[in-house]
PDB file of C-alpha atoms in Angstrom:
ATOM      1  CA  UNK I  33      19.009 -42.639  39.815  1.00 49.00           C
ATOM      2  CA  UNK I  34      20.287 -39.859  37.533  1.00 50.00           C
ATOM      3  CA  UNK I  35      19.266 -40.233  33.916  1.00 48.00           C
ATOM      4  CA  UNK I  36      22.892 -40.236  32.695  1.00 47.00           C
ATOM      5  CA  UNK I  37      23.704 -43.315  34.737  1.00 48.00           C
ATOM      6  CA  UNK I  38      21.122 -45.463  32.844  1.00 51.00           C
ATOM      7  CA  UNK I  39      22.579 -47.840  30.211  1.00 50.00           C
ATOM      8  CA  UNK I  40      22.211 -46.824  26.534  1.00 47.00           C
ATOM      9  CA  UNK I  41      19.124 -48.368  24.921  1.00 52.00           C
ATOM     10  CA  UNK I  42      18.924 -48.902  21.151  1.00 53.00           C
ATOM     11  CA  UNK I  43      15.836 -47.350  19.599  1.00 51.00           C
ATOM     12  CA  UNK I  44      14.263 -49.571  16.963  1.00 53.00           C
ATOM     13  CA  UNK I  45      14.570 -48.117  13.447  1.00 52.00           C
ATOM     14  CA  UNK I  46      16.870 -45.289  14.523  1.00 52.00           C
ATOM     15  CA  UNK I  47      19.908 -46.954  13.018  1.00 55.00           C
ATOM     16  CA  UNK I  48      18.172 -47.126   9.639  1.00 50.00           C
ATOM     17  CA  UNK I  49      17.269 -43.405   9.697  1.00 48.00           C
ATOM     18  CA  UNK I  50      20.813 -42.450  10.650  1.00 51.00           C
ATOM     19  CA  UNK I  51      22.235 -44.597   7.905  1.00 53.00           C
ATOM     20  CA  UNK I  52      19.949 -43.049   5.310  1.00 50.00           C
ATOM     21  CA  UNK I  53      20.794 -39.551   6.476  1.00 52.00           C
ATOM     22  CA  UNK I  54      24.524 -40.300   6.252  1.00 49.00           C
ATOM     23  CA  UNK I  55      24.072 -41.662   2.751  1.00 48.00           C
ATOM     24  CA  UNK I  56      22.295 -38.505   1.570  1.00 47.00           C
ATOM     25  CA  UNK I  57      24.683 -36.143   3.303  1.00 48.00           C
ATOM     26  CA  UNK I  58      27.155 -36.451   0.471  1.00 49.00           C
ATOM     27  CA  UNK I  59      24.540 -35.932  -2.264  1.00 47.00           C
ATOM     28  CA  UNK I  60      23.011 -32.709  -3.649  1.00 51.00           C
ATOM     29  CA  UNK I  61      19.344 -32.853  -4.595  1.00 46.00           C
ATOM     30  CA  UNK I  62      19.025 -31.211  -8.022  1.00 50.00           C
ATOM     31  CA  UNK I  63      16.692 -28.148  -8.457  1.00 50.00           C
ATOM     32  CA  UNK I  64      13.927 -29.039 -10.928  1.00 49.00           C
ATOM     33  CA  UNK I  65      12.648 -26.114 -13.048  1.00 53.00           C
ATOM     34  CA  UNK I  66       8.899 -25.952 -13.541  1.00 57.00           C
ATOM     35  CA  UNK I  67       9.032 -25.623 -17.328  1.00 56.00           C
ATOM     36  CA  UNK I  68       5.248 -25.432 -17.551  1.00 55.00           C
ATOM     37  CA  UNK I  69       5.494 -21.844 -16.348  1.00 56.00           C
ATOM     38  CA  UNK I  70       7.168 -20.933 -19.617  1.00 64.00           C
ATOM     39  CA  UNK I  71       4.536 -22.667 -21.694  1.00 69.00           C
ATOM     40  CA  UNK I  72       2.171 -20.128 -23.363  1.00 66.00           C
ATOM     41  CA  UNK I  73      -0.668 -22.688 -23.400  1.00 68.00           C
ATOM     42  CA  UNK I  74      -0.389 -23.196 -19.643  1.00 67.00           C
ATOM     43  CA  UNK I  75      -0.235 -19.425 -19.169  1.00 62.00           C
ATOM     44  CA  UNK I  76      -3.424 -18.915 -21.142  1.00 60.00           C
ATOM     45  CA  UNK I  77      -5.202 -21.698 -19.313  1.00 63.00           C
ATOM     46  CA  UNK I  78      -4.282 -20.325 -15.886  1.00 64.00           C
ATOM     47  CA  UNK I  79      -5.067 -16.662 -16.650  1.00 59.00           C
ATOM     48  CA  UNK I  80      -8.142 -17.008 -18.830  1.00 55.00           C
ATOM     49  CA  UNK I  81     -10.623 -16.849 -15.940  1.00 51.00           C
ATOM     50  CA  UNK I  82      -8.970 -13.593 -14.750  1.00 50.00           C
ATOM     51  CA  UNK I  83      -8.544 -11.844 -18.055  1.00 47.00           C
ATOM     52  CA  UNK I  84     -11.632 -13.038 -19.884  1.00 49.00           C
ATOM     53  CA  UNK I  85     -13.388 -10.188 -21.668  1.00 50.00           C
ATOM     54  CA  UNK I  86     -16.979 -10.859 -22.731  1.00 55.00           C
ATOM     55  CA  UNK I  87     -17.788  -9.646 -26.263  1.00 56.00           C
ATOM     56  CA  UNK I  88     -19.819  -6.475 -26.584  1.00 51.00           C
ATOM     57  CA  UNK I  89     -23.543  -7.091 -26.791  1.00 53.00           C
ATOM     58  CA  UNK I  90     -26.060  -4.405 -27.558  1.00 50.00           C
ATOM     59  CA  UNK I  91     -28.835  -3.947 -24.969  1.00 48.00           C
ATOM     60  CA  UNK I  92     -31.798  -6.120 -25.923  1.00 48.00           C
ATOM     61  CA  UNK I  93     -34.258  -3.265 -26.214  1.00 45.00           C
ATOM     62  CA  UNK I  94     -34.580   0.232 -27.656  1.00 45.00           C
ATOM     63  CA  UNK I  95     -32.015  -0.459 -30.348  1.00 46.00           C
ATOM     64  CA  UNK I  96     -32.054   1.214 -33.727  1.00 50.00           C
ATOM     65  CA  UNK I  97     -31.809  -1.219 -36.646  1.00 55.00           C
ATOM     66  CA  UNK I  98     -28.249  -2.406 -37.497  1.00 53.00           C
ATOM     67  CA  UNK I  99     -26.388  -0.098 -39.828  1.00 51.00           C
ATOM     68  CA  UNK I 100     -24.522  -1.314 -42.930  1.00 50.00           C
ATOM     69  CA  UNK I 101     -20.754  -1.514 -42.771  1.00 46.00           C
ATOM     70  CA  UNK I 102     -20.576  -2.377 -39.090  1.00 41.00           C
ATOM     71  CA  UNK I 103     -17.184  -1.920 -37.468  1.00 36.00           C
ATOM     72  CA  UNK I 104     -15.861  -5.284 -36.234  1.00 39.00           C
ATOM     73  CA  UNK I 105     -15.218  -5.514 -32.509  1.00 38.00           C
ATOM     74  CA  UNK I 106     -11.531  -5.294 -31.592  1.00 40.00           C
ATOM     75  CA  UNK I 107     -10.472  -6.058 -28.028  1.00 36.00           C
ATOM     76  CA  UNK I 108      -8.053  -3.603 -26.558  1.00 38.00           C
ATOM     77  CA  UNK I 109      -5.498  -5.586 -24.559  1.00 36.00           C
ATOM     78  CA  UNK I 110      -1.987  -5.221 -23.215  1.00 37.00           C
ATOM     79  CA  UNK I 111       0.507  -7.388 -25.142  1.00 40.00           C
ATOM     80  CA  UNK I 112       2.373 -10.054 -23.184  1.00 39.00           C
ATOM     81  CA  UNK I 113       5.973 -11.259 -23.413  1.00 41.00           C
ATOM     82  CA  UNK I 114       4.662 -14.039 -25.644  1.00 40.00           C
ATOM     83  CA  UNK I 115       3.651 -11.469 -28.244  1.00 39.00           C
ATOM     84  CA  UNK I 116       0.056 -12.525 -27.937  1.00 41.00           C
ATOM     85  CA  UNK I 117      -2.957 -10.454 -26.895  1.00 43.00           C
ATOM     86  CA  UNK I 118      -3.433 -11.466 -23.284  1.00 43.00           C
ATOM     87  CA  UNK I 119      -4.071  -8.884 -20.619  1.00 44.00           C
ATOM     88  CA  UNK I 120      -6.529  -6.517 -19.044  1.00 44.00           C
ATOM     89  CA  UNK I 121      -8.924  -4.433 -21.207  1.00 46.00           C
ATOM     90  CA  UNK I 122      -8.275  -0.711 -21.583  1.00 51.00           C
ATOM     91  CA  UNK I 123     -11.296   0.935 -20.002  1.00 60.00           C
ATOM     92  CA  UNK I 124     -11.752   4.567 -19.033  1.00 76.00           C
ATOM     93  CA  UNK I 125     -14.264   5.077 -16.196  1.00 81.00           C
ATOM     94  CA  UNK I 126     -14.858   8.643 -17.414  1.00 85.00           C
ATOM     95  CA  UNK I 127     -15.908   7.336 -20.835  1.00 88.00           C
ATOM     96  CA  UNK I 128     -18.142   4.736 -19.218  1.00 88.00           C
ATOM     97  CA  UNK I 129     -19.973   7.566 -17.489  1.00 89.00           C
ATOM     98  CA  UNK I 130     -20.093   9.796 -20.540  1.00 92.00           C
ATOM     99  CA  UNK I 131     -21.373   7.140 -22.897  1.00 94.00           C
ATOM    100  CA  UNK I 132     -23.500   4.967 -20.677  1.00 94.00           C
ATOM    101  CA  UNK I 133     -27.253   4.409 -20.926  1.00 94.00           C
ATOM    102  CA  UNK I 134     -29.271   7.628 -20.635  1.00 93.00           C
ATOM    103  CA  UNK I 135     -32.973   7.838 -19.849  1.00 94.00           C
ATOM    104  CA  UNK I 136     -34.212  11.140 -21.200  1.00 92.00           C
ATOM    105  CA  UNK I 137     -37.617  12.645 -21.914  1.00 87.00           C
ATOM    106  CA  UNK I 138     -39.268   9.226 -21.984  1.00 90.00           C
ATOM    107  CA  UNK I 139     -36.596   7.663 -24.219  1.00 92.00           C
ATOM    108  CA  UNK I 140     -33.764   5.291 -23.289  1.00 94.00           C
ATOM    109  CA  UNK I 141     -30.575   5.854 -25.201  1.00 94.00           C
ATOM    110  CA  UNK I 142     -28.386   2.731 -25.336  1.00 94.00           C
ATOM    111  CA  UNK I 143     -24.765   2.888 -24.278  1.00 94.00           C
ATOM    112  CA  UNK I 144     -22.233   3.798 -26.923  1.00 94.00           C
ATOM    113  CA  UNK I 145     -19.545   1.091 -27.380  1.00 92.00           C
ATOM    114  CA  UNK I 146     -16.865   3.755 -27.074  1.00 91.00           C
ATOM    115  CA  UNK I 147     -14.015   1.250 -27.315  1.00 90.00           C
ATOM    116  CA  UNK I 148     -15.029   0.804 -30.956  1.00 91.00           C
ATOM    117  CA  UNK I 149     -14.900   4.529 -31.661  1.00 91.00           C
ATOM    118  CA  UNK I 150     -11.645   6.217 -32.629  1.00 92.00           C
ATOM    119  CA  UNK I 151     -10.506   7.813 -29.372  1.00 92.00           C
ATOM    120  CA  UNK I 152      -9.863  11.120 -31.146  1.00 94.00           C
ATOM    121  CA  UNK I 153     -13.583  11.530 -31.628  1.00 96.00           C
ATOM    122  CA  UNK I 154     -14.604  11.041 -28.006  1.00 95.00           C
ATOM    123  CA  UNK I 155     -15.475  14.102 -25.970  1.00 96.00           C
ATOM    124  CA  UNK I 156     -12.516  15.767 -24.255  1.00 95.00           C
ATOM    125  CA  UNK I 157     -11.186  19.104 -23.075  1.00 95.00           C
ATOM    126  CA  UNK I 158      -8.089  20.209 -25.005  1.00 95.00           C
ATOM    127  CA  UNK I 159      -5.740  23.155 -25.404  1.00 96.00           C
ATOM    128  CA  UNK I 160      -7.152  25.254 -28.222  1.00 96.00           C
ATOM    129  CA  UNK I 161      -5.812  28.562 -29.411  1.00 92.00           C
ATOM    130  CA  UNK I 162      -8.350  30.543 -31.418  1.00 92.00           C
ATOM    131  CA  UNK I 163      -9.328  34.077 -32.300  1.00 94.00           C
ATOM    132  CA  UNK I 164     -12.910  33.140 -31.616  1.00 96.00           C
ATOM    133  CA  UNK I 165     -14.450  34.326 -28.381  1.00 97.00           C
ATOM    134  CA  UNK I 166     -15.261  31.875 -25.579  1.00 97.00           C
ATOM    135  CA  UNK I 167     -18.751  30.475 -26.079  1.00 97.00           C
ATOM    136  CA  UNK I 168     -18.353  30.108 -29.864  1.00 98.00           C
ATOM    137  CA  UNK I 169     -18.902  26.843 -31.711  1.00 98.00           C
ATOM    138  CA  UNK I 170     -16.264  26.078 -34.315  1.00 97.00           C
ATOM    139  CA  UNK I 171     -16.765  23.165 -36.723  1.00 96.00           C
ATOM    140  CA  UNK I 172     -13.592  21.949 -38.467  1.00 94.00           C
ATOM    141  CA  UNK I 173     -14.954  20.035 -41.450  1.00 91.00           C
ATOM    142  CA  UNK I 174     -11.516  18.785 -42.562  1.00 91.00           C
ATOM    143  CA  UNK I 175     -10.580  17.222 -39.220  1.00 93.00           C
ATOM    144  CA  UNK I 176     -14.201  16.410 -38.343  1.00 94.00           C
ATOM    145  CA  UNK I 177     -14.200  18.017 -34.963  1.00 96.00           C
ATOM    146  CA  UNK I 178     -16.570  20.462 -33.244  1.00 97.00           C
ATOM    147  CA  UNK I 179     -14.980  22.819 -30.702  1.00 98.00           C
ATOM    148  CA  UNK I 180     -16.891  24.717 -28.048  1.00 98.00           C
ATOM    149  CA  UNK I 181     -14.405  27.458 -27.188  1.00 97.00           C
ATOM    150  CA  UNK I 182     -13.659  27.929 -23.501  1.00 97.00           C
ATOM    151  CA  UNK I 183     -11.780  30.676 -21.636  1.00 96.00           C
ATOM    152  CA  UNK I 184      -8.040  30.308 -21.014  1.00 95.00           C
ATOM    153  CA  UNK I 185      -7.079  28.778 -24.342  1.00 95.00           C
ATOM    154  CA  UNK I 186      -9.218  25.675 -23.873  1.00 96.00           C
ATOM    155  CA  UNK I 187     -12.041  24.029 -25.768  1.00 97.00           C
ATOM    156  CA  UNK I 188     -14.330  21.052 -25.386  1.00 97.00           C
ATOM    157  CA  UNK I 189     -13.848  18.946 -28.476  1.00 97.00           C
ATOM    158  CA  UNK I 190     -16.440  16.527 -29.947  1.00 97.00           C
ATOM    159  CA  UNK I 191     -16.089  14.171 -32.893  1.00 96.00           C
ATOM    160  CA  UNK I 192     -18.586  14.754 -35.660  1.00 95.00           C
ATOM    161  CA  UNK I 193     -19.900  13.159 -38.816  1.00 92.00           C
ATOM    162  CA  UNK I 194     -20.348  15.439 -41.791  1.00 89.00           C
ATOM    163  CA  UNK I 195     -22.016  15.725 -45.152  1.00 77.00           C
ATOM    164  CA  UNK I 196     -20.603  14.322 -48.345  1.00 72.00           C
ATOM    165  CA  UNK I 197     -18.849  16.670 -50.757  1.00 60.00           C
ATOM    166  CA  UNK I 198     -21.393  18.975 -52.314  1.00 51.00           C
ATOM    167  CA  UNK I 199     -23.896  18.783 -49.465  1.00 60.00           C
ATOM    168  CA  UNK I 200     -22.131  20.939 -46.886  1.00 73.00           C
ATOM    169  CA  UNK I 201     -22.560  24.510 -45.714  1.00 80.00           C
ATOM    170  CA  UNK I 202     -19.797  26.852 -44.569  1.00 88.00           C
ATOM    171  CA  UNK I 203     -19.772  30.291 -43.022  1.00 93.00           C
ATOM    172  CA  UNK I 204     -20.787  32.110 -39.898  1.00 96.00           C
ATOM    173  CA  UNK I 205     -24.201  31.761 -38.288  1.00 97.00           C
ATOM    174  CA  UNK I 206     -26.105  31.790 -35.031  1.00 97.00           C
ATOM    175  CA  UNK I 207     -27.916  29.053 -33.120  1.00 97.00           C
ATOM    176  CA  UNK I 208     -31.379  30.579 -33.118  1.00 96.00           C
ATOM    177  CA  UNK I 209     -33.347  27.514 -32.062  1.00 95.00           C
ATOM    178  CA  UNK I 210     -32.829  24.448 -29.889  1.00 97.00           C
ATOM    179  CA  UNK I 211     -34.983  21.330 -29.686  1.00 95.00           C
ATOM    180  CA  UNK I 212     -35.113  18.208 -27.592  1.00 95.00           C
ATOM    181  CA  UNK I 213     -36.058  15.043 -29.468  1.00 94.00           C
ATOM    182  CA  UNK I 214     -36.940  17.027 -32.631  1.00 90.00           C
ATOM    183  CA  UNK I 215     -39.050  15.949 -35.566  1.00 82.00           C
ATOM    184  CA  UNK I 216     -37.180  15.509 -38.821  1.00 74.00           C
ATOM    185  CA  UNK I 217     -38.442  16.943 -42.111  1.00 72.00           C
ATOM    186  CA  UNK I 218     -36.166  16.346 -45.113  1.00 69.00           C
ATOM    187  CA  UNK I 219     -35.653  19.345 -47.409  1.00 65.00           C
ATOM    188  CA  UNK I 220     -37.471  19.276 -50.720  1.00 67.00           C
ATOM    189  CA  UNK I 221     -34.277  18.773 -52.711  1.00 66.00           C
ATOM    190  CA  UNK I 222     -33.511  15.691 -50.633  1.00 69.00           C
ATOM    191  CA  UNK I 223     -37.017  14.354 -51.231  1.00 61.00           C
ATOM    192  CA  UNK I 224     -36.532  14.927 -54.931  1.00 68.00           C
ATOM    193  CA  UNK I 225     -33.372  12.852 -54.848  1.00 71.00           C
ATOM    194  CA  UNK I 226     -34.862  10.195 -52.579  1.00 69.00           C
ATOM    195  CA  UNK I 227     -38.609   9.848 -53.283  1.00 69.00           C
ATOM    196  CA  UNK I 228     -38.958   7.238 -50.572  1.00 63.00           C
ATOM    197  CA  UNK I 229     -38.518  10.087 -48.024  1.00 66.00           C
ATOM    198  CA  UNK I 230     -41.678  11.866 -49.124  1.00 62.00           C
ATOM    199  CA  UNK I 231     -43.622  10.184 -46.305  1.00 64.00           C
ATOM    200  CA  UNK I 232     -41.470  12.298 -43.918  1.00 62.00           C
ATOM    201  CA  UNK I 233     -41.839  15.571 -45.807  1.00 62.00           C
ATOM    202  CA  UNK I 234     -43.076  18.693 -43.999  1.00 59.00           C
ATOM    203  CA  UNK I 235     -46.522  18.272 -45.589  1.00 60.00           C
ATOM    204  CA  UNK I 236     -46.744  14.869 -43.946  1.00 60.00           C
ATOM    205  CA  UNK I 237     -45.704  16.149 -40.511  1.00 61.00           C
ATOM    206  CA  UNK I 238     -42.122  14.855 -40.586  1.00 68.00           C
ATOM    207  CA  UNK I 239     -40.585  11.834 -38.837  1.00 70.00           C
ATOM    208  CA  UNK I 240     -41.589  11.186 -35.271  1.00 77.00           C
ATOM    209  CA  UNK I 241     -38.998  11.786 -32.527  1.00 80.00           C
ATOM    210  CA  UNK I 242     -37.279   8.645 -31.301  1.00 81.00           C
ATOM    211  CA  UNK I 243     -34.208   6.473 -31.382  1.00 87.00           C
ATOM    212  CA  UNK I 244     -34.343   6.033 -35.150  1.00 81.00           C
ATOM    213  CA  UNK I 245     -34.961   9.682 -36.004  1.00 84.00           C
ATOM    214  CA  UNK I 246     -32.008  11.049 -38.017  1.00 83.00           C
ATOM    215  CA  UNK I 247     -31.803  14.132 -35.781  1.00 88.00           C
ATOM    216  CA  UNK I 248     -31.265  12.042 -32.682  1.00 91.00           C
ATOM    217  CA  UNK I 249     -31.851  13.349 -29.179  1.00 95.00           C
ATOM    218  CA  UNK I 250     -31.152  17.081 -29.754  1.00 96.00           C
ATOM    219  CA  UNK I 251     -30.883  19.583 -32.548  1.00 95.00           C
ATOM    220  CA  UNK I 252     -29.351  23.040 -32.802  1.00 97.00           C
ATOM    221  CA  UNK I 253     -30.719  25.084 -35.759  1.00 95.00           C
ATOM    222  CA  UNK I 254     -28.309  27.402 -37.591  1.00 96.00           C
ATOM    223  CA  UNK I 255     -29.593  30.710 -38.919  1.00 96.00           C
ATOM    224  CA  UNK I 256     -27.727  33.313 -40.978  1.00 96.00           C
ATOM    225  CA  UNK I 257     -28.998  36.879 -41.393  1.00 94.00           C
ATOM    226  CA  UNK I 258     -32.276  35.846 -39.748  1.00 94.00           C
ATOM    227  CA  UNK I 259     -32.960  33.006 -42.178  1.00 95.00           C
ATOM    228  CA  UNK I 260     -32.837  29.243 -41.562  1.00 93.00           C
ATOM    229  CA  UNK I 261     -29.855  27.740 -43.352  1.00 92.00           C
ATOM    230  CA  UNK I 262     -31.487  24.263 -43.091  1.00 87.00           C
ATOM    231  CA  UNK I 263     -28.151  23.240 -41.579  1.00 90.00           C
ATOM    232  CA  UNK I 264     -28.208  21.548 -38.147  1.00 92.00           C
ATOM    233  CA  UNK I 265     -25.957  20.387 -35.374  1.00 95.00           C
ATOM    234  CA  UNK I 266     -27.708  17.283 -34.090  1.00 94.00           C
ATOM    235  CA  UNK I 267     -27.436  13.799 -32.638  1.00 94.00           C
ATOM    236  CA  UNK I 268     -27.431  10.547 -34.555  1.00 91.00           C
ATOM    237  CA  UNK I 269     -28.489   6.985 -33.801  1.00 87.00           C
ATOM    238  CA  UNK I 270     -25.634   5.800 -36.058  1.00 89.00           C
ATOM    239  CA  UNK I 271     -22.600   6.095 -33.778  1.00 90.00           C
ATOM    240  CA  UNK I 272     -20.398   4.466 -36.447  1.00 90.00           C
ATOM    241  CA  UNK I 273     -20.829   7.474 -38.723  1.00 89.00           C
ATOM    242  CA  UNK I 274     -18.959   9.849 -36.368  1.00 92.00           C
ATOM    243  CA  UNK I 275     -15.608  10.800 -37.900  1.00 91.00           C
ATOM    244  CA  UNK I 276     -16.882  10.090 -41.432  1.00 88.00           C
ATOM    245  CA  UNK I 277     -18.581  11.972 -44.279  1.00 83.00           C
ATOM    246  CA  UNK I 278     -21.820  10.108 -44.923  1.00 76.00           C
ATOM    247  CA  UNK I 279     -24.761  12.460 -44.350  1.00 66.00           C
ATOM    248  CA  UNK I 280     -26.527  14.971 -46.616  1.00 65.00           C
ATOM    249  CA  UNK I 281     -25.041  18.023 -45.061  1.00 66.00           C
ATOM    250  CA  UNK I 282     -25.551  18.400 -41.298  1.00 87.00           C
ATOM    251  CA  UNK I 283     -23.147  18.070 -38.395  1.00 93.00           C
ATOM    252  CA  UNK I 284     -23.837  14.899 -36.396  1.00 94.00           C
ATOM    253  CA  UNK I 285     -22.612  14.017 -32.916  1.00 96.00           C
ATOM    254  CA  UNK I 286     -23.020  10.974 -30.768  1.00 96.00           C
ATOM    255  CA  UNK I 287     -26.377  11.307 -28.941  1.00 96.00           C
ATOM    256  CA  UNK I 288     -24.669  11.485 -25.547  1.00 97.00           C
ATOM    257  CA  UNK I 289     -22.379  14.225 -26.829  1.00 97.00           C
ATOM    258  CA  UNK I 290     -25.129  16.340 -28.428  1.00 97.00           C
ATOM    259  CA  UNK I 291     -27.026  16.270 -25.117  1.00 97.00           C
ATOM    260  CA  UNK I 292     -23.923  17.555 -23.359  1.00 97.00           C
ATOM    261  CA  UNK I 293     -23.400  20.312 -25.971  1.00 97.00           C
ATOM    262  CA  UNK I 294     -27.103  21.241 -25.911  1.00 97.00           C
ATOM    263  CA  UNK I 295     -26.913  21.874 -22.145  1.00 97.00           C
ATOM    264  CA  UNK I 296     -23.849  24.112 -22.568  1.00 97.00           C
ATOM    265  CA  UNK I 297     -25.057  26.193 -25.512  1.00 96.00           C
ATOM    266  CA  UNK I 298     -27.640  28.954 -25.125  1.00 96.00           C
ATOM    267  CA  UNK I 299     -29.742  30.332 -27.941  1.00 95.00           C
ATOM    268  CA  UNK I 300     -27.865  33.067 -29.783  1.00 96.00           C
ATOM    269  CA  UNK I 301     -24.545  31.201 -29.652  1.00 97.00           C
ATOM    270  CA  UNK I 302     -22.344  32.069 -32.671  1.00 97.00           C
ATOM    271  CA  UNK I 303     -21.172  29.204 -34.848  1.00 97.00           C
ATOM    272  CA  UNK I 304     -18.402  29.054 -37.449  1.00 97.00           C
ATOM    273  CA  UNK I 305     -18.219  26.215 -39.964  1.00 94.00           C
ATOM    274  CA  UNK I 306     -14.816  26.082 -41.625  1.00 91.00           C
TER     275      UNK I 306
END
């Protein structure tokens, strides 16, 4: 028999479903806003695992002793619409490579926490117009920069720490000597001012090379008219001193930077200290 000729059969429960549907047909279900999405506390809780930035920790070994006046760690983050400090850290992969751990001549230099250094004093190539010939080192003592002049109006710029007023040297000279992991012998006038340094005097053989040596990983010795000026371009274990005037006269670079400069500069390179 054809299906359409069969008598209509009531399906149990169907009448209830149809009645409920008819009742709701004339109603509009309100849209409920998830207000928790606008709650800063909820935002922080949900994004913290993604944007968590561990605090900087020095490597556990081969660290020089802590220096006074440490710069507090400041996290570099993108601001959010809530005017807080949530977001991803600013991190330059080039700087991570430049200032990472270096194993050199039997020594292990720790990474420089470059995010805590004023970005102006990090190594970079810049436009630089100068009357000095390419291959010349120019030290700007006022701005605390060292420029290694390049062809085409360029220069590689390094941040430096300098001597306090009265302990500096200015003029033109020549890099007559280069040394890796040099010994440090304080000048006699420095020993006279600081008798505790006599143990490192030339007569005592000077301070041993190493991570705590004030000359750092490299030294470039400045001569003028064939005589040692006792003025050096060198590294420093105290990265926080770069950009400041705290030493007794010499030009100090981050250890990673002085290694880079050392490899670029041959003996006989002219240097101008302004």
